[in-house]
XYZ file of C-alpha atoms in Angstrom:
615
model
C 34.815 7.376 -2.331
C 32.050 6.352 -4.239
C 32.502 3.431 -7.096
C 30.568 2.312 -9.495
C 30.435 -1.494 -10.634
C 28.619 -3.594 -13.655
C 24.866 -5.463 -12.904
C 26.714 -8.778 -13.197
C 29.812 -8.102 -10.850
C 30.139 -10.153 -7.789
C 33.006 -9.195 -6.178
C 32.840 -5.433 -4.755
C 35.996 -4.984 -2.625
C 38.086 -3.485 -5.134
C 37.296 0.320 -6.745
C 35.914 -0.693 -9.886
C 35.365 2.592 -10.961
C 36.116 5.700 -8.793
C 33.045 8.504 -8.776
C 35.777 11.452 -7.659
C 33.259 13.480 -9.732
C 30.093 13.121 -7.773
C 28.668 16.840 -7.573
C 25.465 15.482 -5.394
C 24.781 12.498 -3.304
C 21.706 12.251 -0.300
C 21.166 8.933 1.007
C 17.649 8.650 2.699
C 16.264 5.225 4.335
C 13.232 4.883 6.330
C 11.919 2.032 8.557
C 10.703 -0.573 7.016
C 10.151 1.082 3.857
C 12.858 2.538 1.738
C 16.391 2.574 1.468
C 17.808 4.633 -1.669
C 20.562 6.798 -2.787
C 19.828 10.145 -5.430
C 22.890 11.234 -7.571
C 24.505 13.770 -8.979
C 27.102 13.838 -12.091
C 28.425 15.529 -14.219
C 27.113 14.991 -17.715
C 30.486 15.396 -19.601
C 32.610 14.133 -17.033
C 36.390 13.542 -17.717
C 36.461 9.851 -17.381
C 33.748 9.222 -19.578
C 31.503 7.665 -16.691
C 28.210 8.950 -16.709
C 27.935 6.588 -20.092
C 27.768 3.896 -17.617
C 24.851 5.638 -15.326
C 21.734 2.467 -16.892
C 19.528 0.925 -14.862
C 20.922 -2.550 -13.796
C 24.627 -0.817 -12.579
C 25.363 -1.247 -8.521
C 26.529 2.022 -6.700
C 28.738 1.541 -3.460
C 28.237 4.911 -0.689
C 29.379 5.069 2.400
C 26.851 4.775 4.931
C 27.146 7.217 7.776
C 26.626 4.227 10.415
C 27.235 1.183 12.149
C 27.121 -0.775 8.535
C 29.494 -1.019 6.126
C 29.657 0.680 2.722
C 25.762 -0.653 1.315
C 25.152 -1.046 -2.405
C 22.655 0.219 -4.489
C 20.918 -0.770 -7.846
C 20.128 2.027 -10.258
C 16.524 1.852 -11.396
C 16.722 5.293 -13.329
C 18.704 8.160 -14.548
C 18.118 11.544 -16.180
C 19.917 13.747 -18.414
C 19.129 17.320 -18.089
C 20.130 20.717 -19.558
C 22.966 21.998 -16.715
C 25.397 19.500 -17.938
C 24.531 16.313 -14.999
C 22.587 13.392 -15.006
C 19.876 12.919 -12.099
C 20.495 8.629 -11.367
C 18.261 6.910 -8.498
C 18.844 4.247 -7.071
C 17.699 1.615 -4.393
C 19.280 -0.486 -1.879
C 20.481 -4.205 -3.530
C 18.052 -5.713 -1.356
C 15.073 -3.668 -2.110
C 15.258 -3.762 -5.435
C 16.758 -7.708 -5.814
C 13.743 -9.102 -3.469
C 10.943 -6.884 -4.931
C 11.771 -8.767 -8.254
C 11.537 -12.124 -6.251
C 8.289 -14.379 -5.646
C 7.307 -16.767 -3.079
C 4.913 -18.950 -4.242
C 3.564 -20.973 -1.438
C 5.244 -21.477 2.217
C 2.993 -21.964 5.201
C 5.062 -21.136 8.420
C 3.951 -22.805 11.023
C 5.219 -22.525 15.052
C 8.764 -20.664 13.693
C 10.454 -17.699 15.720
C 10.896 -14.421 13.818
C 14.670 -15.460 12.272
C 13.159 -19.081 11.383
C 10.487 -17.422 9.532
C 13.072 -15.146 7.508
C 15.229 -17.784 6.859
C 11.991 -19.547 5.440
C 10.919 -16.774 3.185
C 13.967 -16.553 1.630
C 14.521 -20.158 0.672
C 11.212 -20.514 -0.686
C 11.724 -17.902 -3.375
C 11.085 -18.580 -7.041
C 14.383 -17.587 -8.553
C 17.959 -18.264 -6.431
C 19.504 -15.353 -4.306
C 22.712 -14.805 -3.104
C 20.740 -13.180 0.321
C 21.168 -14.692 3.640
C 20.194 -13.575 7.070
C 22.179 -12.366 9.652
C 22.291 -13.056 13.778
C 21.071 -9.643 15.263
C 17.755 -10.726 15.774
C 17.137 -12.541 19.762
C 13.081 -13.056 19.815
C 12.116 -16.352 20.906
C 7.796 -15.411 20.321
C 7.076 -18.118 17.340
C 3.858 -17.231 15.030
C 2.096 -18.760 12.286
C 1.877 -17.186 8.398
C 1.495 -18.515 5.263
C 2.542 -17.024 2.228
C 1.154 -17.129 -1.227
C 2.891 -15.309 -4.095
C 4.271 -12.644 -2.461
C 7.528 -11.023 -3.429
C 10.511 -11.558 -0.189
C 9.719 -7.530 -0.221
C 5.764 -7.450 0.692
C 6.731 -10.797 3.099
C 9.087 -9.058 5.026
C 7.043 -5.818 5.271
C 4.459 -6.055 3.257
C 0.945 -4.283 4.365
C -0.977 -6.785 4.832
C -1.656 -8.775 7.522
C -0.008 -12.123 6.972
C 3.583 -10.802 6.683
C 7.187 -10.943 9.214
C 6.596 -7.025 9.825
C 2.907 -7.434 11.013
C 2.621 -10.976 12.027
C 5.734 -10.651 14.083
C 6.143 -7.547 14.905
C 10.307 -5.585 14.705
C 12.145 -3.393 11.972
C 13.834 -5.161 8.792
C 18.244 -3.932 8.787
C 19.647 -4.241 5.255
C 22.918 -4.867 5.167
C 24.039 -5.253 1.376
C 23.635 -9.629 0.939
C 22.668 -9.672 4.518
C 18.992 -8.824 6.511
C 18.165 -9.426 9.814
C 15.502 -8.229 12.052
C 15.533 -6.598 15.151
C 12.446 -5.685 17.612
C 13.909 -2.190 17.653
C 16.633 -0.088 15.630
C 18.530 2.753 16.983
C 18.771 3.763 21.003
C 18.418 6.067 23.612
C 21.509 8.810 22.488
C 20.801 11.584 24.666
C 21.636 14.000 21.646
C 19.626 17.402 22.777
C 18.641 19.339 19.397
C 17.313 22.787 20.496
C 15.245 25.582 18.760
C 18.121 28.601 18.062
C 21.195 26.807 19.005
C 21.747 23.419 16.323
C 18.275 23.604 15.028
C 17.708 25.309 11.650
C 14.365 23.943 10.084
C 11.883 22.012 11.799
C 7.716 21.259 10.775
C 5.731 19.352 12.689
C 1.758 17.987 12.532
C 0.800 16.564 15.147
C -2.917 14.683 15.143
C -5.499 12.364 17.471
C -7.098 10.766 14.554
C -5.055 7.698 14.714
C -5.482 7.502 18.617
C -6.791 4.971 20.923
C -7.098 5.057 24.614
C -9.543 1.877 25.520
C -8.965 -1.252 24.234
C -11.977 -4.102 23.877
C -10.432 -7.353 22.670
C -12.413 -10.135 21.312
C -10.490 -13.451 21.090
C -10.732 -16.465 18.693
C -15.030 -17.485 18.846
C -15.723 -14.393 20.193
C -13.560 -14.478 23.718
C -13.683 -11.054 25.833
C -12.023 -9.956 29.466
C -14.526 -10.407 32.037
C -14.007 -6.481 32.320
C -14.834 -5.889 29.178
C -12.030 -3.023 28.070
C -8.561 -2.134 28.753
C -8.054 1.444 29.373
C -4.889 3.082 29.102
C -3.002 5.370 31.876
C -3.535 8.345 29.622
C -7.602 7.219 29.316
C -10.148 10.172 29.502
C -13.618 9.627 30.021
C -14.677 12.859 28.950
C -12.744 11.791 26.369
C -12.726 8.275 25.421
C -11.059 6.694 22.210
C -12.491 4.042 22.363
C -11.826 1.011 19.929
C -13.129 -2.899 19.498
C -9.879 -4.784 18.360
C -10.181 -8.626 17.513
C -7.003 -11.055 18.151
C -8.670 -14.251 16.725
C -4.910 -15.978 17.142
C -6.000 -15.928 20.969
C -8.612 -18.664 21.946
C -9.026 -21.305 24.355
C -7.729 -24.396 22.706
C -8.570 -27.991 24.072
C -6.635 -30.671 24.224
C -6.664 -33.404 21.192
C -5.859 -37.171 21.482
C -4.928 -39.609 19.433
C -6.101 -43.259 19.127
C -4.274 -44.205 21.424
C -5.153 -41.393 24.356
C -2.008 -39.533 23.831
C -2.322 -35.509 23.923
C -0.818 -34.632 20.327
C -0.951 -30.198 21.474
C 0.282 -30.220 24.165
C 2.333 -27.369 23.578
C -0.579 -25.095 22.420
C -3.571 -26.390 24.963
C -4.499 -22.791 26.794
C -7.455 -22.540 29.256
C -10.047 -19.952 29.720
C -8.165 -17.914 31.623
C -4.829 -18.485 30.152
C -6.066 -16.774 27.090
C -8.070 -14.184 29.375
C -4.466 -13.215 30.595
C -3.412 -12.837 26.948
C -5.919 -10.563 25.306
C -5.166 -8.137 28.847
C -1.279 -8.006 27.645
C -1.829 -7.627 23.515
C -3.636 -5.107 24.784
C -0.804 -3.212 26.939
C 1.104 -3.922 24.394
C -1.031 -2.308 22.310
C -0.236 0.969 24.416
C 3.464 0.584 25.666
C 5.221 -1.029 22.523
C 3.097 0.318 19.190
C 1.921 3.464 22.035
C -1.507 3.476 20.030
C -2.563 5.787 23.186
C -0.165 8.879 22.170
C -0.460 11.762 19.868
C 0.808 10.999 16.435
C 3.579 13.564 15.856
C 5.976 13.735 13.201
C 8.494 16.107 13.405
C 10.349 17.280 9.634
C 14.112 18.026 11.300
C 17.066 19.828 10.072
C 19.493 20.519 12.423
C 23.459 20.221 12.699
C 24.917 17.385 14.226
C 28.230 18.156 17.217
C 30.313 16.384 14.975
C 30.043 18.676 12.185
C 30.443 22.181 14.346
C 34.338 23.483 14.010
C 33.621 26.224 16.689
C 30.217 26.396 18.584
C 30.117 27.967 21.944
C 33.856 28.118 21.949
C 34.648 24.284 21.629
C 35.612 22.380 18.934
C 33.260 19.161 18.463
C 34.567 17.943 15.115
C 35.812 14.620 17.168
C 33.355 13.435 18.844
C 30.922 10.670 17.571
C 28.025 12.528 17.704
C 25.946 11.692 14.225
C 22.017 9.843 15.095
C 21.193 6.395 13.368
C 17.961 5.581 11.733
C 15.479 4.475 14.272
C 17.651 6.504 17.536
C 15.434 8.361 19.763
C 16.875 12.135 20.753
C 16.123 15.021 23.046
C 13.696 17.809 20.678
C 13.048 21.149 22.105
C 11.269 23.651 20.554
C 9.970 25.888 22.352
C 7.762 27.724 19.108
C 5.514 23.907 18.556
C 5.622 23.605 22.603
C 7.354 20.468 22.220
C 9.938 19.178 24.657
C 10.207 15.684 24.796
C 12.010 12.747 23.185
C 11.230 11.683 19.791
C 12.562 9.217 17.384
C 14.367 8.931 14.337
C 12.517 7.245 11.346
C 13.432 8.436 8.519
C 16.790 10.375 7.938
C 19.056 11.540 4.987
C 22.265 12.150 4.940
C 24.734 13.363 2.186
C 26.619 10.007 1.365
C 29.857 12.656 0.607
C 30.078 14.503 3.736
C 28.566 12.241 5.938
C 26.331 15.744 7.198
C 22.801 15.247 8.025
C 20.540 17.096 5.474
C 17.008 16.141 7.314
C 15.178 13.870 9.422
C 11.363 13.005 10.628
C 11.259 12.563 14.247
C 8.550 11.007 16.081
C 5.890 8.253 16.888
C 4.761 7.302 13.017
C 2.322 4.428 13.688
C 0.202 3.093 10.698
C -3.540 4.480 10.819
C -5.903 3.013 12.657
C -6.929 0.808 9.522
C -4.046 -1.208 10.210
C -3.829 -0.847 13.736
C -6.886 -3.122 13.922
C -5.875 -5.311 10.964
C -2.100 -6.053 12.408
C -4.102 -9.070 14.151
C -4.205 -12.162 12.636
C -7.617 -12.558 10.304
C -10.278 -15.169 10.631
C -9.048 -16.509 7.540
C -5.516 -16.732 8.075
C -6.482 -18.506 11.664
C -8.178 -21.088 9.544
C -5.703 -21.822 7.365
C -3.347 -22.489 9.710
C -5.921 -24.809 11.532
C -6.218 -26.485 8.466
C -2.519 -26.326 7.449
C -2.150 -28.468 11.287
C -4.508 -30.934 10.238
C -3.462 -31.537 6.655
C 0.347 -32.002 8.967
C -1.643 -34.335 11.830
C -3.737 -36.486 8.571
C -0.174 -36.535 6.100
C 1.897 -38.153 9.410
C -1.076 -41.778 8.919
C -1.764 -41.224 5.330
C 1.522 -40.079 3.968
C -0.348 -38.640 0.418
C -3.027 -36.026 0.935
C -2.800 -32.590 0.639
C -4.858 -30.194 2.354
C -5.088 -26.477 1.152
C -7.301 -23.103 2.502
C -6.168 -20.556 0.039
C -7.639 -16.632 0.846
C -6.693 -13.673 -2.232
C -8.082 -11.251 -3.419
C -11.517 -11.687 -5.153
C -11.464 -15.212 -3.973
C -11.048 -18.809 -1.470
C -9.949 -21.554 -2.461
C -10.321 -25.017 -0.514
C -8.597 -28.437 -1.879
C -8.085 -31.967 -1.109
C -5.142 -33.862 -2.209
C -4.663 -37.324 -2.779
C -0.706 -37.442 -4.348
C -0.890 -41.710 -4.121
C -4.175 -41.447 -6.001
C -3.433 -38.737 -8.622
C -7.271 -37.235 -7.406
C -7.713 -33.675 -5.669
C -11.144 -32.474 -4.839
C -11.674 -28.387 -4.728
C -13.967 -25.930 -3.760
C -13.606 -22.047 -5.088
C -15.915 -19.254 -4.183
C -15.675 -15.794 -6.239
C -17.974 -13.142 -6.280
C -20.861 -14.568 -7.986
C -19.838 -17.891 -8.483
C -18.554 -21.076 -7.194
C -17.093 -24.218 -8.315
C -16.691 -27.714 -6.836
C -14.031 -30.115 -8.261
C -13.015 -33.626 -8.292
C -9.813 -34.500 -10.581
C -8.868 -38.162 -11.071
C -5.571 -38.129 -12.982
C -5.063 -41.563 -12.933
C -9.287 -42.297 -14.232
C -8.882 -39.922 -16.288
C -11.952 -38.291 -15.133
C -13.500 -35.269 -13.852
C -16.560 -34.434 -12.014
C -17.636 -30.554 -11.729
C -19.967 -28.577 -10.719
C -20.371 -24.685 -11.109
C -22.818 -22.144 -9.899
C -23.296 -18.970 -11.379
C -25.924 -16.166 -10.902
C -28.469 -17.809 -12.648
C -26.940 -20.934 -13.706
C -26.188 -23.853 -12.845
C -23.597 -25.978 -14.880
C -22.523 -30.175 -14.193
C -20.199 -31.874 -16.445
C -18.589 -35.347 -16.096
C -15.994 -36.514 -18.284
C -14.138 -39.803 -18.582
C -11.933 -41.093 -21.988
C -13.827 -39.926 -24.527
C -17.065 -40.000 -22.623
C -18.858 -36.701 -21.162
C -22.343 -35.810 -19.756
C -23.241 -32.039 -19.356
C -26.298 -30.557 -17.587
C -27.097 -26.952 -17.363
C -29.919 -25.157 -15.738
C -31.515 -21.754 -15.529
C -35.377 -19.998 -14.417
C -36.312 -20.948 -18.333
C -34.592 -23.860 -19.721
C -32.774 -27.397 -18.331
C -30.412 -28.895 -21.056
C -28.834 -32.017 -20.967
C -26.322 -33.856 -23.189
C -24.316 -36.874 -23.627
C -21.575 -37.254 -25.958
C -19.092 -40.033 -26.801
C -16.466 -37.926 -28.492
C -16.692 -36.023 -31.024
C -18.977 -38.558 -33.469
C -22.146 -39.003 -31.787
C -24.239 -36.767 -28.988
C -27.666 -37.390 -27.477
C -29.604 -34.115 -25.902
C -32.515 -33.279 -24.258
C -33.771 -29.709 -24.050
C -36.962 -28.587 -21.785
C -38.473 -25.489 -21.435
C -42.251 -23.581 -20.536
C -43.236 -25.257 -23.699
C -40.851 -28.060 -25.737
C -39.488 -30.720 -24.554
C -36.742 -32.223 -27.360
C -34.661 -34.778 -27.507
C -31.471 -34.028 -30.754
C -29.503 -36.954 -32.029
C -25.662 -36.083 -33.103
C -26.499 -31.936 -33.123
C -24.750 -32.279 -36.786
C -27.175 -35.172 -38.415
C -30.334 -32.834 -37.595
C -31.861 -36.154 -35.876
C -34.781 -34.727 -33.275
C -37.895 -34.934 -31.335
C -40.205 -32.657 -30.062
C -42.844 -32.957 -27.698
C -44.650 -29.315 -27.874
C -48.657 -28.496 -26.634
C -49.753 -29.287 -30.648
C -48.125 -33.040 -30.303
C -44.962 -34.994 -30.801
C -42.404 -33.948 -33.935
C -39.976 -36.630 -35.276
C -36.802 -35.380 -37.465
C -35.201 -37.530 -39.738
C -36.208 -41.178 -38.671
C -35.757 -41.316 -34.518
C -38.523 -43.551 -33.615
C -38.714 -47.756 -33.530
C -41.604 -49.439 -31.525
C -40.743 -53.184 -29.965
C -41.836 -55.968 -28.620
C -40.877 -57.400 -25.046
C -37.769 -59.363 -26.653
C -36.730 -56.776 -28.433
C -37.666 -57.740 -31.933
C -39.052 -54.599 -33.864
C -42.730 -54.075 -34.619
C -42.349 -50.815 -36.273
C -40.411 -48.200 -37.103
C -39.809 -44.894 -39.073
C -36.879 -44.188 -41.767
C -34.694 -40.860 -43.168
C -36.922 -41.183 -46.183
C -40.426 -40.807 -44.124
C -41.399 -44.019 -44.888
C -43.186 -45.968 -41.710
C -42.516 -49.848 -41.226
C -45.023 -52.366 -39.668
C -43.987 -55.706 -39.255
C -47.943 -56.835 -38.123
C -50.998 -54.519 -38.023
C -54.312 -55.119 -36.976
C -56.374 -52.126 -38.189
C -60.549 -51.260 -37.299
C -60.481 -48.794 -40.416
C -58.167 -48.043 -43.139
C -58.176 -44.828 -45.547
C -55.969 -43.906 -47.828
C -55.644 -41.114 -50.138
C -53.534 -41.722 -52.885
C -54.685 -44.663 -55.158
C -53.610 -43.701 -58.786
C -51.000 -46.949 -60.652
C -48.090 -45.015 -58.522
C -48.578 -45.336 -55.423
C -46.999 -47.557 -53.211
C -50.768 -48.999 -52.669
C -51.277 -50.002 -55.861
C -48.089 -51.843 -56.317
C -48.188 -53.645 -53.079
C -51.647 -55.095 -54.314
C -50.946 -55.516 -57.787
C -47.845 -57.698 -56.841
C -49.924 -59.602 -54.241
C -49.853 -63.199 -55.759
C -53.196 -63.729 -54.049
C -56.373 -62.218 -52.263
C -59.616 -63.500 -50.864
C -62.902 -61.019 -49.847
C -66.105 -62.901 -48.959
C -67.453 -59.989 -51.723
C -66.690 -57.590 -53.750
C -68.528 -54.830 -55.849
C -67.272 -53.464 -58.752
C -68.254 -49.526 -59.187
C -67.416 -48.509 -62.733
C -65.880 -52.046 -64.356
C -63.641 -54.821 -63.567
C -60.692 -54.608 -65.945
C -58.432 -57.868 -67.243
C -57.697 -60.256 -69.495
C -59.409 -63.157 -70.097
C -57.148 -65.552 -69.681
C -55.947 -64.301 -66.221
C -59.936 -64.775 -65.087
C -60.094 -67.856 -62.792
C -63.482 -68.359 -61.697
C -64.635 -71.740 -59.406
C -62.479 -74.854 -59.793
C -59.979 -72.408 -62.017
C -61.137 -72.234 -65.329
C -60.032 -69.238 -66.993
C -63.068 -66.759 -67.879
C -63.170 -68.062 -71.786
C -63.017 -71.537 -70.748
C -65.638 -71.045 -68.246
C -68.334 -69.234 -70.543
C -67.122 -71.906 -73.244
C -68.072 -74.444 -70.806
C -71.403 -72.904 -69.710
C -73.012 -72.101 -73.560
C -72.612 -75.422 -73.975
C -74.182 -77.466 -71.098
C -77.158 -74.390 -71.745
C -77.211 -75.646 -75.675
C -77.070 -78.843 -74.585
C -80.211 -78.681 -71.915
C -82.070 -76.883 -74.852
C -81.446 -79.784 -77.570
C -79.858 -77.761 -79.796
C -76.834 -79.964 -80.048
């Protein structure tokens, strides 16, 4: 039975809308890749259900394996001219978890099951999915998930995912998810050319073949014999690769201040590390089968339970259905192929259960995936930094240390939560940022290094200082709010001082000398008293001047020099020479003891006449 539910449905035990007019429904699953259905339904059905096929609605179909009916979310639909509608739907786990993100979680020393649980617990949006009980692995590992969807965190192609760090295969089962070492089983079922095989297409290749591994551990650790060879290694046709296992290396004992060992479970001698490197190589051969020819077989065959009369026998009651992950015996004489193969992709008719097609073989990742499957060095560094952070936090309870590698940058930060202070280094292509932020004191110090330029900045409250340097110029500025600032610029030909840029005040030093714009020069004595200064009108003020020589260009009655002399109360000269004339009123011309000119002439004339006896 195939059923349709509304997108907000939470109870899938009832039948809801029964799609009993379904024309076709094919269910396809591929290990660690996809789980989906393609359904075809009449456009003008008797119940008018075709109008309900919209993105977000849920379809329930039989799984035809050991799982109960599975739920699929409609992602798209397409009406056609042949009076039918085509519907594509993803398994509910793939659909919902591809759209839910883990912002940042660090998994340290956890088993695979614990790691999956931690990922599910740290999504940005709540969900109803939980982890099952099929995973029995006790191996532990470390990884950090930063801004991955849940689906990418579990089975994504990058190194720091559950699939690539722990190994294993995802088992989706409605709202329950499991990880197991290997899905399926060896069934003993045989599919043979000219009997139950109805179609086959095979691909063989050695592009990703590896028969000899040169392992390299942390800090360049290598095994004495240099390499590990597979059982089918051919000296005449070697396939040798260097693979880094940066998660394997010597780990020395670390002690606290009291001499107690703090990492007893992690201590690894060189001898132990070398043994781990050898085992890692053997796992590549025995578990990942990197030393075997990569063959993929797209196969169509009839399962025995679908045979009503085969070789005069009825096998319809026999449970001979294959499941995803099963290993079967394949015999195809035209291809020269007689060996076991594992089903990694399978398509069934969800209505009848009939097998439509399956892909068989060792579907391994390409060589780049194999080489990158081990822990990368940057993630190893992350793990060590995170461990150091944990140890430090035990003592301080306020430091958070983070090192993060993104697609185009690396960021290292140390945050003191108690003091609200964060120090950070961010490295990008062509740019390095260094900063220290103090939220409590509203202060920030930053250095930005670019290709061809360095910028420094310090801000605190309303004050800020800034410096920019290139190969041709140095500029630095100090500001207080938006009202006042001073700036200094220097290049090959000019040295400038600018004051409050909007006012136009500045001072320039060039090869022609010093230029002062709009005031800006004050000369003081050692006690801070003003001796000389220039006002905004261009006037120079001098408290005291000692001048060896003085030349004045403006001498007319409108000049300041004329006005200054005219307003002097008294002036004394040793000798005065008059070029053309001396112009003044007789009563303002004083001689000797205070006589004005008229009095002086009268007195002298009187004395002269008297001496001549004329009066």
